[in-house]
Each structure stands twice: as structure tokens, then as C-alpha cells.
Short mmCIF file of C-alpha atoms in Angstrom, two decimals:
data_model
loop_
_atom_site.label_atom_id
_atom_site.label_comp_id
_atom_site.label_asym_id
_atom_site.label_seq_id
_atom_site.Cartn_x
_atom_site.Cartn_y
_atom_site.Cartn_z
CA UNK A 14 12.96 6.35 -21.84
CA UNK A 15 16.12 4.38 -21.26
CA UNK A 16 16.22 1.64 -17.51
CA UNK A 17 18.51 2.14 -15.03
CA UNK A 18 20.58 -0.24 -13.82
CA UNK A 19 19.35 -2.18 -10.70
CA UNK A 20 19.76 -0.11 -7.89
CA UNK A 21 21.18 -2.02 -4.68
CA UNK A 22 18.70 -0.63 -2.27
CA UNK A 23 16.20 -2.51 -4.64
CA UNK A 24 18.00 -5.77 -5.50
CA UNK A 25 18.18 -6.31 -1.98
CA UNK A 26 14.87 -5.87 -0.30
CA UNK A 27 13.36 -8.63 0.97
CA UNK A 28 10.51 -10.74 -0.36
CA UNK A 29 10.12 -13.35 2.11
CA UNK A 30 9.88 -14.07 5.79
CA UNK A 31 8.96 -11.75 9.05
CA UNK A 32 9.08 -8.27 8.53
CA UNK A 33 11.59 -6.34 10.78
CA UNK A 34 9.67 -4.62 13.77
CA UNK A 35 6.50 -5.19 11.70
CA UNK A 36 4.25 -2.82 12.75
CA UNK A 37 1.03 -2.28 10.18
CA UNK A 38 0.11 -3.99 7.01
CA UNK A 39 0.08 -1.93 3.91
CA UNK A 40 -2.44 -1.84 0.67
CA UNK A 41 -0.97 -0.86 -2.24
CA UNK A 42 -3.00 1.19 -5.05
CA UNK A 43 -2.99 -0.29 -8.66
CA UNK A 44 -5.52 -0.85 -9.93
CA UNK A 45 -6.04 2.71 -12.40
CA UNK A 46 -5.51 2.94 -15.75
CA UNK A 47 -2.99 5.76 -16.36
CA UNK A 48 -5.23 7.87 -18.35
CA UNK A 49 -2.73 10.73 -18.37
CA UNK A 50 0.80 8.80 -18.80
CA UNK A 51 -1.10 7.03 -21.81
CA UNK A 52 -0.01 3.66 -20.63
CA UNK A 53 0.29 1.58 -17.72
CA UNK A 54 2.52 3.97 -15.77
CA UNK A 55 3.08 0.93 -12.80
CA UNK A 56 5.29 -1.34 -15.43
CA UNK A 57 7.34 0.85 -17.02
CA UNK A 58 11.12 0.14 -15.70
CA UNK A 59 12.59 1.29 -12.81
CA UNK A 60 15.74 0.04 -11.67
CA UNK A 61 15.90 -2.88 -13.22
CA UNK A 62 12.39 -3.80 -12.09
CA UNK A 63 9.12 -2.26 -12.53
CA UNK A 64 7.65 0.95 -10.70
CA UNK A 65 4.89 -1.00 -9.07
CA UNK A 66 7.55 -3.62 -7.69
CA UNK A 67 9.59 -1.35 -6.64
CA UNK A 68 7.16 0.38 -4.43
CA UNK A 69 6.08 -3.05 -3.04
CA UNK A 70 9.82 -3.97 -2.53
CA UNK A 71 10.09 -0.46 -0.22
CA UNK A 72 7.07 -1.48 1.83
CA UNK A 73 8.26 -4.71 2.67
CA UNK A 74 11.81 -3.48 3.80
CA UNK A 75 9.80 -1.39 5.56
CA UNK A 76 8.14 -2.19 9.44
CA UNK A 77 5.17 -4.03 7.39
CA UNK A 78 4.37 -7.37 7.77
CA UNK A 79 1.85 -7.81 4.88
CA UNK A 80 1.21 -5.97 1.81
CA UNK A 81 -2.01 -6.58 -0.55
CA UNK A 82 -1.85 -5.08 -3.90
CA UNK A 83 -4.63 -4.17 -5.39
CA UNK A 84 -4.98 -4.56 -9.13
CA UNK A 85 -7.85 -3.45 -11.44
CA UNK A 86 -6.95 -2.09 -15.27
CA UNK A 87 -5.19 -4.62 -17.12
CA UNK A 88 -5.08 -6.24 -14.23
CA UNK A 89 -3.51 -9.69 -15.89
CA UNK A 90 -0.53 -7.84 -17.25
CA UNK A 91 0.12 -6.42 -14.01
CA UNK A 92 0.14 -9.46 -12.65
CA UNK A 93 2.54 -11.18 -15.17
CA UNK A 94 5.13 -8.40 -14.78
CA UNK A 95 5.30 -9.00 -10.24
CA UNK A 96 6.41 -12.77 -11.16
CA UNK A 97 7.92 -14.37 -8.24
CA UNK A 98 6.76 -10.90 -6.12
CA UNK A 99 3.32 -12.50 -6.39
CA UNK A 100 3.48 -15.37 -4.66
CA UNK A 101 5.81 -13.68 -1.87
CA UNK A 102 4.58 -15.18 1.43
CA UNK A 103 4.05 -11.31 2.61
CA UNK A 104 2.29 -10.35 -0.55
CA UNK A 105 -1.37 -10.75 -1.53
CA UNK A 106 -2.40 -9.52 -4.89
CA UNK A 107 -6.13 -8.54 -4.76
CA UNK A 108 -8.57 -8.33 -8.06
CA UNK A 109 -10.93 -5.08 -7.98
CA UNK A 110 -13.60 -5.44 -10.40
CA UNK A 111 -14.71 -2.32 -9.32
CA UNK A 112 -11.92 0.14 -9.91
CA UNK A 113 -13.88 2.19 -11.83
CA UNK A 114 -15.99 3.38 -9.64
CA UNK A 115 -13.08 4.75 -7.87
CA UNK A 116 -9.96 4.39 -5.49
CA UNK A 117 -12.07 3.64 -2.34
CA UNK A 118 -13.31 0.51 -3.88
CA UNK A 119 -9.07 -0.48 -4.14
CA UNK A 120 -8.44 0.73 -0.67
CA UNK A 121 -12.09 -1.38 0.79
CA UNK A 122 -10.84 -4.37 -1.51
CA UNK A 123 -7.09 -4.90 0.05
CA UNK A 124 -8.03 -4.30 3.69
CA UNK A 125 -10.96 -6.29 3.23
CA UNK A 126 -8.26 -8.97 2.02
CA UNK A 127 -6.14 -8.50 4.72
CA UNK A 128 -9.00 -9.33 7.11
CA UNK A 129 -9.50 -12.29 5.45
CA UNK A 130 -6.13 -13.29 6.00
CA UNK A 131 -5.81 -12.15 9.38
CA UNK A 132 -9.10 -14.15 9.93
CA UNK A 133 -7.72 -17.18 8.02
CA UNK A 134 -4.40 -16.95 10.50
CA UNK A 135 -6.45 -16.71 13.83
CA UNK A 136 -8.56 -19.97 12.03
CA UNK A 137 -5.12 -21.82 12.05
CA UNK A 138 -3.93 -20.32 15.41
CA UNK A 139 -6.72 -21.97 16.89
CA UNK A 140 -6.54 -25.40 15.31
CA UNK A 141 -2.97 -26.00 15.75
CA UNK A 142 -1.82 -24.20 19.16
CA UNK A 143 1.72 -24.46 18.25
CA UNK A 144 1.01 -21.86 16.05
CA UNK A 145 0.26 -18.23 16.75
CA UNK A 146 -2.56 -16.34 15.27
CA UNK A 147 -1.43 -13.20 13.11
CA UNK A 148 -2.98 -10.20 13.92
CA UNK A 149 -3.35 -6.88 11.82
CA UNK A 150 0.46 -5.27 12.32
CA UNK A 151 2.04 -8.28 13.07
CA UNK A 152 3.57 -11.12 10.96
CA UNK A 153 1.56 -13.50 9.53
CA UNK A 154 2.05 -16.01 6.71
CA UNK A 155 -1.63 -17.12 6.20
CA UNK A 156 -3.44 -15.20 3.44
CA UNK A 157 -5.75 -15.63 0.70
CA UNK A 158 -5.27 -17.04 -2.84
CA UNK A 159 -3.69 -14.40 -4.72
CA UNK A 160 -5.78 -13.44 -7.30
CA UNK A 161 -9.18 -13.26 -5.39
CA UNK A 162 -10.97 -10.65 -3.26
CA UNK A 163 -13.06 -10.93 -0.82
CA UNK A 164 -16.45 -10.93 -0.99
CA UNK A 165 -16.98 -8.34 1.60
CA UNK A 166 -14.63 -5.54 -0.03
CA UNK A 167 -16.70 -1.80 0.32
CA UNK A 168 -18.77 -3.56 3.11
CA UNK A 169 -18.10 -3.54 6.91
CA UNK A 170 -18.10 -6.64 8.72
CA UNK A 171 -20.55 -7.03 11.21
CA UNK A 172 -18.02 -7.19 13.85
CA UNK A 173 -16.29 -3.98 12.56
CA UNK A 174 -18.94 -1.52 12.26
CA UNK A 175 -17.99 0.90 14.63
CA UNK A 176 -15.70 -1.08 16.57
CA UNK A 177 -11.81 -1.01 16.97
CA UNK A 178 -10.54 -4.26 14.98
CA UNK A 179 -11.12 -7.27 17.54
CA UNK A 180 -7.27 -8.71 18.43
CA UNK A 181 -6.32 -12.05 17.04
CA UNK A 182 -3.35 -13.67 19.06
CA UNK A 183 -0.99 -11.42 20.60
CA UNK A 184 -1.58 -7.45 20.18
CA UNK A 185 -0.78 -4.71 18.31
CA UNK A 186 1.86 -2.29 18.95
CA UNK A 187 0.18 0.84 19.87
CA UNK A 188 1.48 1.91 16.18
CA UNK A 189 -0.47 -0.73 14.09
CA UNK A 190 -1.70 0.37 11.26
CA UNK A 191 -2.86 -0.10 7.58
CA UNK A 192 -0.73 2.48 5.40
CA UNK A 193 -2.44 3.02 2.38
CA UNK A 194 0.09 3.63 -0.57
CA UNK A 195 -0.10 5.01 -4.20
CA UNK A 196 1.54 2.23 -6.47
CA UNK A 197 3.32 5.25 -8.58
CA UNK A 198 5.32 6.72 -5.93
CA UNK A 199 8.86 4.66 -6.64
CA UNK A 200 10.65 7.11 -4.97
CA UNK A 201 9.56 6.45 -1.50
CA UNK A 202 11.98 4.65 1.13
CA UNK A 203 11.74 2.37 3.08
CA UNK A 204 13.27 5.06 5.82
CA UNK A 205 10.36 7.23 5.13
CA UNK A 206 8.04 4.59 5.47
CA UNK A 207 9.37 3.62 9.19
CA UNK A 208 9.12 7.53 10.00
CA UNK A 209 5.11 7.62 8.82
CA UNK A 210 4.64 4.62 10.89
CA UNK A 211 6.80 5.66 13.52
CA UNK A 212 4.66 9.39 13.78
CA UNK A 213 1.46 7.44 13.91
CA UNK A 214 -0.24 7.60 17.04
CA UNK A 215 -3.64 6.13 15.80
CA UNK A 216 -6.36 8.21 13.86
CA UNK A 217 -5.53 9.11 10.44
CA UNK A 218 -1.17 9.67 9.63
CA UNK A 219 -0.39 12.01 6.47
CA UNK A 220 2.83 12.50 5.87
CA UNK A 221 3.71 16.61 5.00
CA UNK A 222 6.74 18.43 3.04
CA UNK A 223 7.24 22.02 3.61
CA UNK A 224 3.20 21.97 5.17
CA UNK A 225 1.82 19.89 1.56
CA UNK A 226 0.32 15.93 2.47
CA UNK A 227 1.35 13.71 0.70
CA UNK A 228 1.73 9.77 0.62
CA UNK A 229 1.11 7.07 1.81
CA UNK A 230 -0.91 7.78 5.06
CA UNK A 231 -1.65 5.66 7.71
CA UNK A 232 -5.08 4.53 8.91
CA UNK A 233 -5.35 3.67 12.43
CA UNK A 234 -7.50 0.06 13.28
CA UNK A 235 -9.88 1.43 15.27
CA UNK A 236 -10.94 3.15 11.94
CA UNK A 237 -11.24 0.19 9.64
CA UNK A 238 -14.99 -0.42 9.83
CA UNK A 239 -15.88 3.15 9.27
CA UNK A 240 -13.55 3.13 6.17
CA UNK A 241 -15.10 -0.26 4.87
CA UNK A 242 -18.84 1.11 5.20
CA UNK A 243 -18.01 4.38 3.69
CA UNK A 244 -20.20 4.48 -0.11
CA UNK A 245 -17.67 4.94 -3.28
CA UNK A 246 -19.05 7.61 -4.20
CA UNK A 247 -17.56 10.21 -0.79
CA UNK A 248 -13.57 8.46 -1.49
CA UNK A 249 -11.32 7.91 0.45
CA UNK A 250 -11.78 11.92 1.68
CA UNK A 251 -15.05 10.95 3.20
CA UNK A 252 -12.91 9.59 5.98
CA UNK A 253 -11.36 12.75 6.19
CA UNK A 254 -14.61 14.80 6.57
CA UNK A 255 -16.21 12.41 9.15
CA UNK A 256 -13.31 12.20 11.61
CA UNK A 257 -11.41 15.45 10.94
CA UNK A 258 -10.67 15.72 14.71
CA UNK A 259 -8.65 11.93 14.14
CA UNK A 260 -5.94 13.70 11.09
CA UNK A 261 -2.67 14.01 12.65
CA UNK A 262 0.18 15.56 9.69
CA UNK A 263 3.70 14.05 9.86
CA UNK A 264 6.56 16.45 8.83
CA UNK A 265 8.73 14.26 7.18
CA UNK A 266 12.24 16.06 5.55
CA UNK A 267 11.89 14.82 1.79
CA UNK A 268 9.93 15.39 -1.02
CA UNK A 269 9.49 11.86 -1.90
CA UNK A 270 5.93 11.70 -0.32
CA UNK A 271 4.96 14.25 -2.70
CA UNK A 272 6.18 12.35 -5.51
CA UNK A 273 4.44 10.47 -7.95
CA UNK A 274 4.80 9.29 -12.20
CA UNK A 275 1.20 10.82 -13.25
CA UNK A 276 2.65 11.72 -16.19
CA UNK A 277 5.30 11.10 -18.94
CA UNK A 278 7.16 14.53 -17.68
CA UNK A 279 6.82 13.14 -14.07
CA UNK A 280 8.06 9.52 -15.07
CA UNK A 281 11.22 11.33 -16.70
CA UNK A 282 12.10 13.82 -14.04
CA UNK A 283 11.37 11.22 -11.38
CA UNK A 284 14.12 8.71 -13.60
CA UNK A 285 16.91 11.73 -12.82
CA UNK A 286 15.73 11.66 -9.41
CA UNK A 287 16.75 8.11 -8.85
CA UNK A 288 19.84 8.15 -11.24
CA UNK A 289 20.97 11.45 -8.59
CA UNK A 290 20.58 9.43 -5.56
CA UNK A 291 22.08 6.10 -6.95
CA UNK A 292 25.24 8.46 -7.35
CA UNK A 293 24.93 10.23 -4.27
CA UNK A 294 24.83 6.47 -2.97
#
């Protein structure tokens, strides 16, 4: 498995400052331990970088003003290998200790994070009036030490459970959102991203190719406390089952969503993928 050079697209996504037309926050998954790639599938290269930063590079090119990563297996090496991306002022990185019991413990664990930092920006909003309290969707700087999680992940707050998220500061675009992505889909674009986010109209988003869903999806607010109470056990389909009437699908024109580097076959057809597009560039 050779590295590509670093693709421009990459080298050039932001890190810092407001998001442009932020309109949702984003968790990203990584916090598995790569059972069938036989190593940690999120840092091996991709353009120059890693595949886990380059999927958080995407999201924040992307209309997202805050992404929490989520980190579980070998979680320490993970974090080594996102360096400066760590300490981004958009980026929380979130410890799991619960990974194992499965994925819905990473997705309860980074918006439980985000909460705390949307909390923790309405907190400062309200002590210094010059300065606006963040909201869920909208930039925000405020956000927990990276490296933590909150207490609450897996649990509801009290003033969640089943409630729409309370506004802090100025509201939402009606297309605020937490878009749940897989941190071993390097393919996706920050294009495809804005057309999820763009299609969502609240409920539950899932992106489709030629009538498969795929990834990321988006989560509407309203359905954040029903998603934090859920048990590990159900996953992250449990929210599926209880509100099936709240799943909109997407169409989206590329494959990308269906994407992902499972697998050491998967990691090297997914490596000609990106060397095709960087010459189609």
C-alpha cells in the first residue's frame, strides 16, 4: 500500500474559524477496532494525511460548525496521528470507554459532548453579553477539553427527554442537524455533505445511491433526547424502528455514501478511487 500525494481538495480544507453557512454539527465514528482490515483502518494514509483526518477535514469544509470525534480502540494512537486537527477550535475529540458495547455508545458520547459545549457557550453568552451563545447548528468556539466525555453520554438530559433541543442564543436554521458520520468513508465530499444537509427537512436524513442508504445521515434536534435514552443494546437502528414515520431517503448522484475501507480489498480499491478523481481533477 503505497500514499498518495496530498490531494488539494485536502491540503486546503479548513481547520479553524466559522464554518461557511454552518448548518448542523457532526459526530464522527472512531472509536472500532478494525477487526476485519486487521489494523487500525482510520490511520492508514490517505492523501498525504490519514483516513480519519481526512474525513474530519470534509466535514468541516462542509456547512458544519462543530465536529466531535469519537475515539475508543487505541484510542491514544488515534489521537497522536490528528496532531494539530485536535486542538482545532471546531474539533472536539471525545473518549468512549464504552465502545465495546457498540456504536450507539460513540454516537450518545459525541452528541452528548456537543451538548456540553453548546451548554458551556450559552454559560459564556450569558456572562459576557458581548458574546453570543452557540447553539446546536451554528458556530460556536466554546467546547470541552478534548480528551474527555461527558458524563451523561447514553443518558438523556432531563431537559431533553422527549423534547426538541431547547435554543441557546439565536436559532437554528430549519436544517440543523447532527450528521452522524462513519470515520472510514474518505471518499465523501464536502459537496455531498452540503446536499445531505441541504435534503434534510428534520426527522431522520439517509442519504441513497441507485435506492441503497448509505452515509452519513442526519438526525434532526427534535430527536436528540430519544437517541440519548435509547439502551446500547437496540443501536443506532432502534431509532429507526421507533420513529419509522420520521426516515426521509436523500438520492444523492454518487457512490461515495456507499463507500467505506472495511477491509484491506476496500482500502485498495478505494486508493484507485481517489488517485481517478485527483486526475480527473
Amino acid at each position: 500500500m503505497h500514499e498518495l500525494p496530498v490531494m488539494h481538495e485536502l491540503s486546503s480544507m479548513p481547520v479553524a474559524g466559522a464554518a461557511p453557512m454552518a448548518t448542523a454539527v457532526a459526530v464522527v465514528l472512531a472509536a472500532g477496532e478494525s477487526r476485519r482490515m486487521g489494523q487500525p483502518k482510520m490511520l492508514l494514509p490517505w492523501g498525504g494525511a490519514t483516513v480519519l483526518e481526512a474525513v474530519i477535514r470534509t466535514l468541516l469544509a462542509a456547512p458544519v460548525s462543530k465536529v466531535a470525534v469519537v475515539l475508543g480502540h487505541r484510542a491514544d494512537a488515534h489521537r497522536a496521528a490528528l496532531g494539530s486537527l485536535a486542538d482545532a477550535p471546531r474539533v472536539i475529540v471525545v473518549d468512549n470507554p464504552r465502545y465495546r458495547e457498540g456504536m450507539l455508545t460513540s454516537v450518545q458520547a459525541g452528541v452528548a459532548a456537543l451538548l456540553q459545549a453548546e451548554r458551556g457557550a450559552a454559560h459564556v453568552g450569558a456572562s459576557t453579553p458581548e458574546q453570543p451563545a452557540a447553539a446546536l447548528g451554528q458556530p460556536g468556539e466554546a467546547q470541552p477539553q478534548g480528551g474527555t466525555s461527558s458524563p451523561n453520554a447514553g443518558k438523556a438530559p432531563p431537559e431533553l427527554t422527549g423534547t426538541a433541543l431547547p435554543q441557546a442564543g439565536t436559532s437554528s436554521p430549519p436544517s440543523g442537524g447532527v450528521l452522524i458520520a462513519l470515520g472510514d468513508q474518505p471518499l465523501i465530499t464536502p459537496g455531498t455533505v452540503a446536499g445531505i444537509l441541504a435534503g434534510h427537512g428534520g426527522g431522520i436524513t439517509v442519504p441513497t445511491f441507485a435506492g441503497r442508504r448509505g452515509h452519513p445521515i442526519c438526525v434532526d434536534r427534535s430527536l436528540l433526547g430519544p437517541l440519548l435514552a435509547l439502551p446500547a443494546d437496540e443501536g443506532l437502528r432502534g431509532l429507526f424502528t421507533r420513529y419509522p414515520e420520521a426516515v426521509a431517503e436523500v438520492p444523492v448522484p454518487t457512490d461515495e455514501v456507499l463507500l467505506d475501507v472495511d477491509t484491506p480489498d476496500a482500502y485498495r480499491r478505494a486508493l484507485t478511487l481517489l488517485a481517478q478523481r485527483k486526475r480527473g481533477a
